[in-house]
Coordinates of C-alpha atoms in Angstrom, one line a residue:
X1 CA 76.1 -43.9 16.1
X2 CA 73.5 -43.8 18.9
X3 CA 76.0 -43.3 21.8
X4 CA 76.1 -40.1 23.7
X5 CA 76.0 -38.4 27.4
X6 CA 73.3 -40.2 28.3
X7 CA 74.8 -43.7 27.2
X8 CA 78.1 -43.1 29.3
X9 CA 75.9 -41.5 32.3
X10 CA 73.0 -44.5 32.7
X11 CA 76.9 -46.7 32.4
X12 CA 78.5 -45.2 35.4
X13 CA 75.3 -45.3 37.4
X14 CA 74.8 -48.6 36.6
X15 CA 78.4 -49.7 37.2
X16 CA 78.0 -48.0 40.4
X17 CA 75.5 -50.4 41.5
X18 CA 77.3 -53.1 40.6
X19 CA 79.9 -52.3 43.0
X20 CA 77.4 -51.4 45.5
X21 CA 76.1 -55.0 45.2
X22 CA 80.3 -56.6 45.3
X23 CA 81.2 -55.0 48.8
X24 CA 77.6 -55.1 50.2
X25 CA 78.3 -59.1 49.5
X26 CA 79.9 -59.4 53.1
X27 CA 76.7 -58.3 55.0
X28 CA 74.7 -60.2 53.0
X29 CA 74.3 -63.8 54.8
X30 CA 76.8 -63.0 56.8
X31 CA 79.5 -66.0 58.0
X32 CA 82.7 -66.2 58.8
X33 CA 84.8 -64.5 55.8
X34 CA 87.9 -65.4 57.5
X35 CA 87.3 -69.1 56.5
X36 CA 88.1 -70.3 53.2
X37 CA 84.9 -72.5 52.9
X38 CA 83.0 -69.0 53.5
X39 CA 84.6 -66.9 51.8
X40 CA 85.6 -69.0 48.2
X41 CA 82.3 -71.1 48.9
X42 CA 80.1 -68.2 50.2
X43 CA 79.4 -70.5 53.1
X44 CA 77.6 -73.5 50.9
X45 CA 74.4 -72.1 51.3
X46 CA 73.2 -70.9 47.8
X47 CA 69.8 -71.7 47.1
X48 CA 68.4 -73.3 44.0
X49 CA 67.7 -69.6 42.0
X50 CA 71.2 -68.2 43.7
X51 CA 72.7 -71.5 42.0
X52 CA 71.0 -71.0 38.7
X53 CA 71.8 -67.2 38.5
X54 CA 75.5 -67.6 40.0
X55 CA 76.4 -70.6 37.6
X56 CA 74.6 -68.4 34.7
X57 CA 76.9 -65.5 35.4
X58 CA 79.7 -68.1 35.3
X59 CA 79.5 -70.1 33.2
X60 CA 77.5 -67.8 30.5
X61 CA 80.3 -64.4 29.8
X62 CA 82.2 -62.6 27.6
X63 CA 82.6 -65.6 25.7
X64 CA 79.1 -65.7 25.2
X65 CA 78.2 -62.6 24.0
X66 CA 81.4 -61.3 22.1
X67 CA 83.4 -64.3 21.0
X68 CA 80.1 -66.7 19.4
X69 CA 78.6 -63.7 17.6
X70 CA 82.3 -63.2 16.9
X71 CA 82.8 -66.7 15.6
X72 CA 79.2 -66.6 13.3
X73 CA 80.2 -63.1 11.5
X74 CA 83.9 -64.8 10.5
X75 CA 82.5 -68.4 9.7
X76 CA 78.5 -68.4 9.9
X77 CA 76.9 -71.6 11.1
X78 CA 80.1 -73.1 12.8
X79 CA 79.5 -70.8 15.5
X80 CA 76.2 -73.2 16.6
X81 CA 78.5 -75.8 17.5
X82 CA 78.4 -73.9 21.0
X83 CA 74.5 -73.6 21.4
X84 CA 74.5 -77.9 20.4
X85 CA 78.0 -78.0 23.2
X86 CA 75.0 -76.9 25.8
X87 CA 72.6 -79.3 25.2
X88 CA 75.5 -81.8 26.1
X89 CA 77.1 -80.0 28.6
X90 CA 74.4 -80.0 31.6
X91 CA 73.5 -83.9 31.5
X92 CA 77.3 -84.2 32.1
X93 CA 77.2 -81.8 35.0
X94 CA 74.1 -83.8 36.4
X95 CA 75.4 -86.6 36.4
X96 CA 79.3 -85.8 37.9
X97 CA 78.8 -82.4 40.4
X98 CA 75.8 -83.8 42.9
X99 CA 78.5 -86.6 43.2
X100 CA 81.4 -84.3 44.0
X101 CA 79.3 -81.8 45.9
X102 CA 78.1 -84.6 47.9
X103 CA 81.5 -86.1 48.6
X104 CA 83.0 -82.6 49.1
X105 CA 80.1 -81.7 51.7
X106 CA 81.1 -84.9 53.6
X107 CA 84.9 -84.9 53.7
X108 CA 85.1 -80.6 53.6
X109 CA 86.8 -80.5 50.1
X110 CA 87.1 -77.3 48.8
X111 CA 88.5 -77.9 45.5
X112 CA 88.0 -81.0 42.9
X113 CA 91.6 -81.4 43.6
X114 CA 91.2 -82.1 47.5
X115 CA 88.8 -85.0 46.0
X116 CA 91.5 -86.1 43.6
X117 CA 94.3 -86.2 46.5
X118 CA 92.4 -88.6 48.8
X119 CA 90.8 -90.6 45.8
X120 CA 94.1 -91.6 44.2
X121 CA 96.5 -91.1 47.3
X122 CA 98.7 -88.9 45.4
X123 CA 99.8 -85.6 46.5
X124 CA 101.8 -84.9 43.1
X125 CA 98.8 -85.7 41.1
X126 CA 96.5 -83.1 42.9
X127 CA 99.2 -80.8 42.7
X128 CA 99.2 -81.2 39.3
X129 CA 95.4 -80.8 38.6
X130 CA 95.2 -77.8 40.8
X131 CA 98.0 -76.8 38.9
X132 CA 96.2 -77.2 35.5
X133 CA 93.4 -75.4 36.4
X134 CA 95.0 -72.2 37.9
X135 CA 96.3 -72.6 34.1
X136 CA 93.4 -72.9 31.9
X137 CA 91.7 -70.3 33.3
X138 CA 94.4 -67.8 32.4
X139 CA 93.0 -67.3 28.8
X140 CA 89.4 -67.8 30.0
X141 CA 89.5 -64.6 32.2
X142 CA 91.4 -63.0 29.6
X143 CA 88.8 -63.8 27.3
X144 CA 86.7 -61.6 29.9
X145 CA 89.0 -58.8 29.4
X146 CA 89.0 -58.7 25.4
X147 CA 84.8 -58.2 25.8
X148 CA 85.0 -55.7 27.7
X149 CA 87.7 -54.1 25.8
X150 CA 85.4 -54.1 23.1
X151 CA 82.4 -51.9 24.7
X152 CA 84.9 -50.1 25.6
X153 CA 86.4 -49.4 22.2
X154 CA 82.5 -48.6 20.5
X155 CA 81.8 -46.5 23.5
X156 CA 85.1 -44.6 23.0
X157 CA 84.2 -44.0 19.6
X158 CA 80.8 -43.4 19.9
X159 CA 82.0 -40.4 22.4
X160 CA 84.1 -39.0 19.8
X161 CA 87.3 -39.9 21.9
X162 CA 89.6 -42.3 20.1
X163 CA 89.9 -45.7 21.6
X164 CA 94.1 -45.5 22.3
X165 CA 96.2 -47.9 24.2
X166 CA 96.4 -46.2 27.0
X167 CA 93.1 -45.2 27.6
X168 CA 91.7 -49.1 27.2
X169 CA 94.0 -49.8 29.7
X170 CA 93.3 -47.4 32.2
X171 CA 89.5 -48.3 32.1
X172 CA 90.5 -51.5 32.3
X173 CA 93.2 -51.2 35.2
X174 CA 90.2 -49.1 37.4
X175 CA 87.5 -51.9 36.8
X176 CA 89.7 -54.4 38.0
X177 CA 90.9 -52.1 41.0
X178 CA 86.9 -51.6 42.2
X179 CA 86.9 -55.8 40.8
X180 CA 90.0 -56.9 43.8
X181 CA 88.8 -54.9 46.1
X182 CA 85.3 -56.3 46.4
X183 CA 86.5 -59.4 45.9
X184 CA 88.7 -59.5 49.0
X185 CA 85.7 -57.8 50.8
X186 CA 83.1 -60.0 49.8
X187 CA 84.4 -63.5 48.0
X188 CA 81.7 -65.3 46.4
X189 CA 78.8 -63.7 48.6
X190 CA 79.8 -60.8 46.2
X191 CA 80.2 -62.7 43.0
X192 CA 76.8 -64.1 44.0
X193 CA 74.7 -60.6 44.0
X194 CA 76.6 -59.1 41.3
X195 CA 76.0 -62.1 39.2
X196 CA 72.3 -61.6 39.7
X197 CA 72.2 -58.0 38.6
X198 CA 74.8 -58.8 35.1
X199 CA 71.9 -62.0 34.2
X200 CA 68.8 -59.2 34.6
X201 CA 70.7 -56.4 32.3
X202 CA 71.8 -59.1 29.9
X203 CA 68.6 -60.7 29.2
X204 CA 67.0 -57.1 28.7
X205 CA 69.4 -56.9 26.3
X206 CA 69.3 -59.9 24.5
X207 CA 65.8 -60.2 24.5
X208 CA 65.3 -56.2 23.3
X209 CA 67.8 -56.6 20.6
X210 CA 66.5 -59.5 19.2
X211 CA 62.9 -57.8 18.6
X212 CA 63.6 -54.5 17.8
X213 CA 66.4 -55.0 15.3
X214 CA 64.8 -57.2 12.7
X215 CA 62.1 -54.9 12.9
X216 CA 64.0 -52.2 12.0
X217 CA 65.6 -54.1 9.1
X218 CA 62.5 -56.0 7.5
X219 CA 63.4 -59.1 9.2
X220 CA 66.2 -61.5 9.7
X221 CA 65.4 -62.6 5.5
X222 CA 67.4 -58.8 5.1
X223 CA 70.2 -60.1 7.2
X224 CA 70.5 -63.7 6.0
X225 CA 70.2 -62.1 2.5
X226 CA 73.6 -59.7 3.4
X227 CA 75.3 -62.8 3.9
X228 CA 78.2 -63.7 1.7
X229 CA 79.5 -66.2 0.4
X230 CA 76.8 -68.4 1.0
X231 CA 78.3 -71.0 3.7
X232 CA 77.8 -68.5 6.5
X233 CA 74.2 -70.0 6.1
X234 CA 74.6 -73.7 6.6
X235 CA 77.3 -76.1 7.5
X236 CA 79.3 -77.1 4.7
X237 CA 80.4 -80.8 4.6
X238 CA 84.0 -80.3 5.2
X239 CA 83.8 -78.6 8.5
X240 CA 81.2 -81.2 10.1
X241 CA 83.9 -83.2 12.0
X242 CA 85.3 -79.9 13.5
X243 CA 81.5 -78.7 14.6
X244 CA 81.1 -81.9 16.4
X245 CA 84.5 -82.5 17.9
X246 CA 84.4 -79.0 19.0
X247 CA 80.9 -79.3 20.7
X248 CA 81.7 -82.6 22.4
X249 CA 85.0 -81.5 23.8
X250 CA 83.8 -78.5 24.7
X251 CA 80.7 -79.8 26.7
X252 CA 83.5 -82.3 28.6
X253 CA 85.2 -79.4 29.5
X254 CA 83.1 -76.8 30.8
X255 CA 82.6 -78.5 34.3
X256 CA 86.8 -79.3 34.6
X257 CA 86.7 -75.7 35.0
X258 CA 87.4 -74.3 38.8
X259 CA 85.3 -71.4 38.6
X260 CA 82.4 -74.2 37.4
X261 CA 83.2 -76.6 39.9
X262 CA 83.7 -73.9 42.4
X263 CA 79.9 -73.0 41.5
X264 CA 78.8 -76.2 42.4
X265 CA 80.1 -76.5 45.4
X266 CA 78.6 -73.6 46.9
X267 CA 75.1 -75.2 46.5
X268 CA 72.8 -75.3 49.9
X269 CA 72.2 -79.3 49.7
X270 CA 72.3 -81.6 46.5
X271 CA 68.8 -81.2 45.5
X272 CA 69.0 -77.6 45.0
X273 CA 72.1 -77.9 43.4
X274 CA 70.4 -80.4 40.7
X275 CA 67.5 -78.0 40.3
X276 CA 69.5 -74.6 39.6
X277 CA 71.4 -76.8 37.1
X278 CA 68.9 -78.0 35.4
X279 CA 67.5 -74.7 35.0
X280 CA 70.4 -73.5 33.3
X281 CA 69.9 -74.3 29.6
X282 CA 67.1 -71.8 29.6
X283 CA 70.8 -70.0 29.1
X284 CA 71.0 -71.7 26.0
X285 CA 68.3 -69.9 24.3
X286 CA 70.0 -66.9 25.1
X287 CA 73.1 -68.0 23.6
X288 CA 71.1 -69.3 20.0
X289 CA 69.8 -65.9 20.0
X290 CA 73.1 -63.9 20.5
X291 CA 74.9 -65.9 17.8
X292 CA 71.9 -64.5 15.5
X293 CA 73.1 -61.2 16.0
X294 CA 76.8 -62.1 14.6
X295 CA 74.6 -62.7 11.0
X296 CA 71.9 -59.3 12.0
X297 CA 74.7 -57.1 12.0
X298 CA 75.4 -57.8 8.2
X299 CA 72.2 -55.9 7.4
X300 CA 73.4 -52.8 9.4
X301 CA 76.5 -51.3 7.0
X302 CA 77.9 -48.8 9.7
X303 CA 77.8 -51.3 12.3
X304 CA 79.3 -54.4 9.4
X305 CA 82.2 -51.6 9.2
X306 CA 83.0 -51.0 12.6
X307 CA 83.0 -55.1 13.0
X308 CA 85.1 -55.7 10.4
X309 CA 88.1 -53.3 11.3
X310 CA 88.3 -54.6 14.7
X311 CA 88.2 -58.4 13.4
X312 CA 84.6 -59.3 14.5
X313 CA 85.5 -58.8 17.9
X314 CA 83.1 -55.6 18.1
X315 CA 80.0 -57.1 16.7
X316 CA 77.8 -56.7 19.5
X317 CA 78.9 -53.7 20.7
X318 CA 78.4 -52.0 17.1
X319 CA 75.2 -53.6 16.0
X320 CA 73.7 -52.1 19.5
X321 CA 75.5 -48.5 18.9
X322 CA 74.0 -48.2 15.6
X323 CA 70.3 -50.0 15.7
X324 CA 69.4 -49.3 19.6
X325 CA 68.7 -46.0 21.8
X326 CA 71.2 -44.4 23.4
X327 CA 70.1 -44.2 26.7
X328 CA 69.1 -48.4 26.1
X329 CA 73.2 -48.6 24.7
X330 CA 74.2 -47.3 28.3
X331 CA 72.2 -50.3 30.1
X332 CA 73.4 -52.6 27.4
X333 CA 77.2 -51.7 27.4
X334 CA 77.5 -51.7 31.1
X335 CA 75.7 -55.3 30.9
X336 CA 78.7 -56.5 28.8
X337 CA 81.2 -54.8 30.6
X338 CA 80.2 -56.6 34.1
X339 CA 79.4 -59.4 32.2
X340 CA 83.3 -59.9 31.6
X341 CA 83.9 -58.8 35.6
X342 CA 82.2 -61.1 37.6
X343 CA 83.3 -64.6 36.0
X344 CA 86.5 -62.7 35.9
X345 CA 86.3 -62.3 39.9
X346 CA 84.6 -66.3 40.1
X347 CA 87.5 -67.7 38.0
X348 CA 90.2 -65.9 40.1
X349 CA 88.4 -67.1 43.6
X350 CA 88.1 -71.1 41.9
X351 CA 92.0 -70.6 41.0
X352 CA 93.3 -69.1 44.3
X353 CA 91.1 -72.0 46.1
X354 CA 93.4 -74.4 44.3
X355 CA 96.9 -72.8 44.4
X356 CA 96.6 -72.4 48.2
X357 CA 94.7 -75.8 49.1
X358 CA 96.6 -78.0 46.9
X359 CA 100.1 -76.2 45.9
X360 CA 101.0 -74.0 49.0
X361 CA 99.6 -75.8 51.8
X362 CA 101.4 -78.9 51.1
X363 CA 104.4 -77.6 51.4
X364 CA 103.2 -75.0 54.4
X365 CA 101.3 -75.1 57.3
X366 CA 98.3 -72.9 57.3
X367 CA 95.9 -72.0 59.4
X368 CA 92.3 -71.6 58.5
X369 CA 92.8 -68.1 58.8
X370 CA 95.9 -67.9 56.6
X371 CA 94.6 -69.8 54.4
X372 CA 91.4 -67.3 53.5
X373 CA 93.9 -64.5 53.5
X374 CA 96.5 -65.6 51.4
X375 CA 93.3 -67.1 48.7
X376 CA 92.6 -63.4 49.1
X377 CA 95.3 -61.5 47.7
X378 CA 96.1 -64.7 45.2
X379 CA 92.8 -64.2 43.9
X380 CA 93.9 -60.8 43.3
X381 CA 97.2 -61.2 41.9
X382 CA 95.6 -63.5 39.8
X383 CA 93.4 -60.8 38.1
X384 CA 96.1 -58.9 37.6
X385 CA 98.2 -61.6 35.5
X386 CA 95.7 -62.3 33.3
X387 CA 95.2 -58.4 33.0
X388 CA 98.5 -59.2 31.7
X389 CA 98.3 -61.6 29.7
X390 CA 96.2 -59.8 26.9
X391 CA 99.4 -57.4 26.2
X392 CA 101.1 -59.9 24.4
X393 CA 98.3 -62.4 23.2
X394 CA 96.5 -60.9 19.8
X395 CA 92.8 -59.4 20.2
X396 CA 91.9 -60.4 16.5
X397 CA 90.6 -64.2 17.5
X398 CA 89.2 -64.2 21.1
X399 CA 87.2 -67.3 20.9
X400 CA 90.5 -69.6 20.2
X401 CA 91.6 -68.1 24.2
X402 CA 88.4 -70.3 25.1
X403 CA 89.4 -73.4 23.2
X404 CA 92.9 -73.5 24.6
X405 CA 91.9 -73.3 28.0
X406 CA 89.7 -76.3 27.0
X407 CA 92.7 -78.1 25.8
X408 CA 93.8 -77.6 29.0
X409 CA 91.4 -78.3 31.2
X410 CA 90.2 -81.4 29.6
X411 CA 93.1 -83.5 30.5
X412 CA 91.6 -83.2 34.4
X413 CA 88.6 -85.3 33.0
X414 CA 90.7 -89.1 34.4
X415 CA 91.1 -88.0 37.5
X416 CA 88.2 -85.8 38.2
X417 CA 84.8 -87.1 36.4
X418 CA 86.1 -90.8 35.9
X419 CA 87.3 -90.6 39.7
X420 CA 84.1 -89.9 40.8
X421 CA 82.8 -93.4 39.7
X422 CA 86.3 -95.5 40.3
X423 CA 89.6 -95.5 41.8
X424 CA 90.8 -98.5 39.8
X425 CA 93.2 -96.3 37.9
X426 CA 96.6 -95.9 39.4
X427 CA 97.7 -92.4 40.5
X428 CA 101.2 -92.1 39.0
X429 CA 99.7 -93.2 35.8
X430 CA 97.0 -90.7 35.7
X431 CA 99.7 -88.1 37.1
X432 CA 101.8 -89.3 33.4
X433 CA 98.2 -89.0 31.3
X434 CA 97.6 -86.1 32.5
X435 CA 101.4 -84.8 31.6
X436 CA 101.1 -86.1 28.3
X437 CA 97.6 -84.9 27.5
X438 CA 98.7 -81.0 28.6
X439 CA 101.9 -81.4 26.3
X440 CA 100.5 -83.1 23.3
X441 CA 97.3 -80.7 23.2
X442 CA 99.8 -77.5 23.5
X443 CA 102.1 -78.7 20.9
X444 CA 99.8 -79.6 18.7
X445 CA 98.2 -76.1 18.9
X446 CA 101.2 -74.6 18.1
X447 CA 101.7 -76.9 15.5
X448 CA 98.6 -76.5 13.0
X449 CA 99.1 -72.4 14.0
X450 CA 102.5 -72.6 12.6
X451 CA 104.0 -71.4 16.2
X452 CA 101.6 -68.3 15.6
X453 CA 98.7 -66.3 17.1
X454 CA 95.9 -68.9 17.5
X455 CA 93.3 -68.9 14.8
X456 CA 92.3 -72.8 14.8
X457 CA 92.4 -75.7 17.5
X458 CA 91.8 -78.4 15.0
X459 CA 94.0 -80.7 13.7
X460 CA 93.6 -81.4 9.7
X461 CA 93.0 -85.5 9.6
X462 CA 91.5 -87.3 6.5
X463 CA 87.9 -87.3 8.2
X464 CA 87.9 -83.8 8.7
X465 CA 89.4 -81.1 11.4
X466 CA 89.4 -82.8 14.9
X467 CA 89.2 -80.8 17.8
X468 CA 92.9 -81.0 19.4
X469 CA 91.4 -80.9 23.0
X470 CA 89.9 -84.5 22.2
X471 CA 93.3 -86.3 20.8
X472 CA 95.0 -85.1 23.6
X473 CA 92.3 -86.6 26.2
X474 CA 92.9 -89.8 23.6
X475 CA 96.6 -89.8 24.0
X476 CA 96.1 -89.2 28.4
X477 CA 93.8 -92.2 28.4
X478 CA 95.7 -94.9 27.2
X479 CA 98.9 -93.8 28.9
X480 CA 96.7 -93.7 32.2
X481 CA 95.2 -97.1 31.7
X482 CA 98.4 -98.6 30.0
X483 CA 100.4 -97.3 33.0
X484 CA 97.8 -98.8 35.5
X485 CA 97.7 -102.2 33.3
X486 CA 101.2 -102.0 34.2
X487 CA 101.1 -101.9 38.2
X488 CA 98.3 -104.0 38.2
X489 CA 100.6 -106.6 36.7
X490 CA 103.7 -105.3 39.2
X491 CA 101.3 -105.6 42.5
X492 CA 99.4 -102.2 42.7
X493 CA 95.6 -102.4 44.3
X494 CA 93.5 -99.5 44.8
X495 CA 93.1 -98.3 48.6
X496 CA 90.3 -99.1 50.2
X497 CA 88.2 -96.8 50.0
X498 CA 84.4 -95.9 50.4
X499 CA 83.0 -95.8 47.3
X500 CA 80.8 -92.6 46.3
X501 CA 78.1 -95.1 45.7
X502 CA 77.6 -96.1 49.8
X503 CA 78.9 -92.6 50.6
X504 CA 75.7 -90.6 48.8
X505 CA 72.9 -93.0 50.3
X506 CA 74.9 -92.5 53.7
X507 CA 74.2 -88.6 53.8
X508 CA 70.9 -88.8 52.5
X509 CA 69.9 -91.2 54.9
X510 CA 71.1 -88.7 57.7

């Protein structure tokens, strides 16, 4: 195994840096970090490479690189469902954040929430979306967690030190120590330059990888030929519903999320905003090529070993400690490591915008002031819980933490994405739908996991697994429009409101 000195050396340097970059965040365009729109927005003022790179660091983690190559050496080409989820995912965000940044920029929203209070005139229901989304993005930053813990474990190994409880969890507990306290420091500013440096280490690794290992095989025929049973190579007819369900649901979802949205909003102005998005599925070729290595390490036996005995969850990690350099391991490791840190510190910021917007200050009055300090330490209380969380949730199946966030988050879509277009839907109906969508898609998790660890999200039907995350949305649409049939018929109108329509050519006329 090619990890030594020098790989643990070039990873503390490197990891020094990075926390160089997090607390050097609050000099770096400076503004008024006592304000929430400053600090959890880093002041709107990200240009259109900030917003590509920020949103890539994001949106593109430790599920990316640990859980897809994860997903392709248990079950082969299913794992592609999540390259095709990003060629739907970004004509959604075109056509729903420039709305809601736009909006948001007008009205000072912070959170999609704030838009989904004044859309809908319902306190209760924003409550309950904010609340949703603190939720979901409890296994989506402990999905963070697992990849690093699996550097960690190679590395440990590598080292000649074995990888015990205790010692995972101090590593862990001292990344997220340097992780808060940045984070308090710097908010998003941070997020922003430490996001920058993850994307440069993560390419070089990706891209390195990709060349030199099926050169030192005799190709990727040697890998695809390691490959067994056969299915790992194509797409066998049966699991064909659950690629697709999973793929569409999964592309609805990504931009619920309030670290995504949260992204968004911190854009300069709405062209740049549409530009760093569009940029973003050059991310997606990353992502094609990191699924490849879930089938490359096949052809490496050491590193198939090492894979198999942690339940996949160490493929990349091993197929880099025993194909690459040392010294390139150290740049590689600490790339995966940070990777996991700094949508770890975005999701916590997204969540703490919400819980003190949209839970705490409707029931207490806060100053501007108060509330940037008190999204502060939640932000940091929030790492910590989902530090948490990964002590009683099983490591063996990291990418179903993903999918149940998705679940989750999904059932935001009414009043979020279709908001943006109408407020013909009543908001105690949506407030129900949304109920119904969370308790259907958790139930039926549990359900078709036998009240277990989760190894699936799809539900068996007679066309084929169906992603649960979609009959849930199902079941949340047509109580929502059933219930607003229903006060239609009883008297209820919309509010008058401006529509986003008039309100978009407004600002872009001044």
């Amino acid at each position: 195994m090619n990890v030594d000195i020098s790989t643990l050396t070039i990873f503390i340097v490197l990891f020094a840096i990075f926390a160089f970059l997090g607390f050097y965040g609050a000099r770096w365009r400076r503004g008024d970090l006592s304000r929430l729109d400053e600090w959890g927005l880093g002041g709107r003022r990200l240009g259109i490479l900030l917003v590509w790179f920020l949103m890539g660091a994001d949106l593109y983690t430790a599920y990316t690189f640990i859980a897809v190559p994860e997903l392709a050496f248990k079950s082969g080409a299913l794992a592609y469902f999540a390259v095709f989820y990003v060629g739907l995912t970004f004509p959604i965000a075109l056509l729903t954040m420039p709305r809601l940044w736009t909006v948001s920029r007008n009205r000072g929203y912070v959170t999609a929430a704030d838009f989904v209070k004044d859309r809908f005139n319902s306190r209760a229901l924003a409550i309950a979306v904010a609340l949703v989304g603190a939720v979901a993005e409890i296994p989506y930053i402990a999905l963070q967690i697992f990849g690093m813990q699996a550097v960690l474990i190679v590395m440990l190994i590598g080292l000649g030190l074995p990888p015990t409880r205790l010692t995972l969890d101090l590593s862990l507990l001292i990344a997220f120590i340097v992780l808060a306290a940045f984070t308090i420091t710097s908010g998003l500013r941070g997020a922003a330059l430490t996001g920058v440096f993850k994307d440069m280490l993560i390419w070089i690794t990706v891209l390195a990888t990709i060349i030199a290992v099926p050169l030192s095989i005799g190709g990727f025929s040697t890998a695809f030929h390691a490959v067994k049973p056969i299915p790992y190579s194509y797409l066998p007819p049966s699991a064909l519903s659950a690629f697709w369900t999973l793929a569409v649901g999964s592309a609805l979802a990504l931009y619920l999320y309030p670290h995504a949205i949260n992204g968004s909003l911190s854009a300069e102005d709405k062209k740049k905003l549409k530009y760093g998005t569009a940029l973003l599925p050059i991310y997606g070729i990353g992502l094609a090529l990191l699924a490849l290595f879930g089938i490359l390490v096949f052809a490496i036996k050491p590193a198939y070993t090492l894979s198999a005995k942690y339940g996949g969850i160490t493929t990349v990690p091993a197929l880099l400690a025993y194909s690459m350099p040392s010294w390139f391991n150290g740049i590689a490791f600490v790339g995966i490591f940070i990777g996991g840190l700094v949508p770890a510190a975005i999701m916590a910021i997204g969540s703490a915008n919400l819980l003190v917007r949209n839970v705490v200050k409707e029931f207490y009055n806060l100053t501007p002031r108060g509330e940037a300090t008190l999204a502060k330490w939640i932000s940091t209380a929030f790492k910590f819980l989902a530090l948490a969380f990964i002590f009683v949730v099983p490591l063996s199946y990291a990418i179903g933490l993903q999918l149940l966030g998705g679940i989750i988050i999904l059932q935001t879509l009414p009043p979020v994405f279709l908001g943006l277009f109408t407020n013909k839907l009543e908001g105690r109906s949506l407030l129900a739908g949304l109920i119904g969508g969370v308790a259907s898609g958790v139930v039926l998790t549990a359900y078709v996991n036998h009240f277990g660890a989760i190894t699936t999200t799809s539900y068996p039907t007679p066309l084929g697994g169906i992603y649960i995350a979609l009959i849930a949305l199902a079941i949340n649409l047509v109580i929502s429009l059933v219930g607003t049939a229903i006060a239609m018929a009883m008297g209820w109108k919309p509010k008058e409101v401006i529509k986003t329509e008039e309100l978009v050519r407004t600002i872009e006329e001044k």
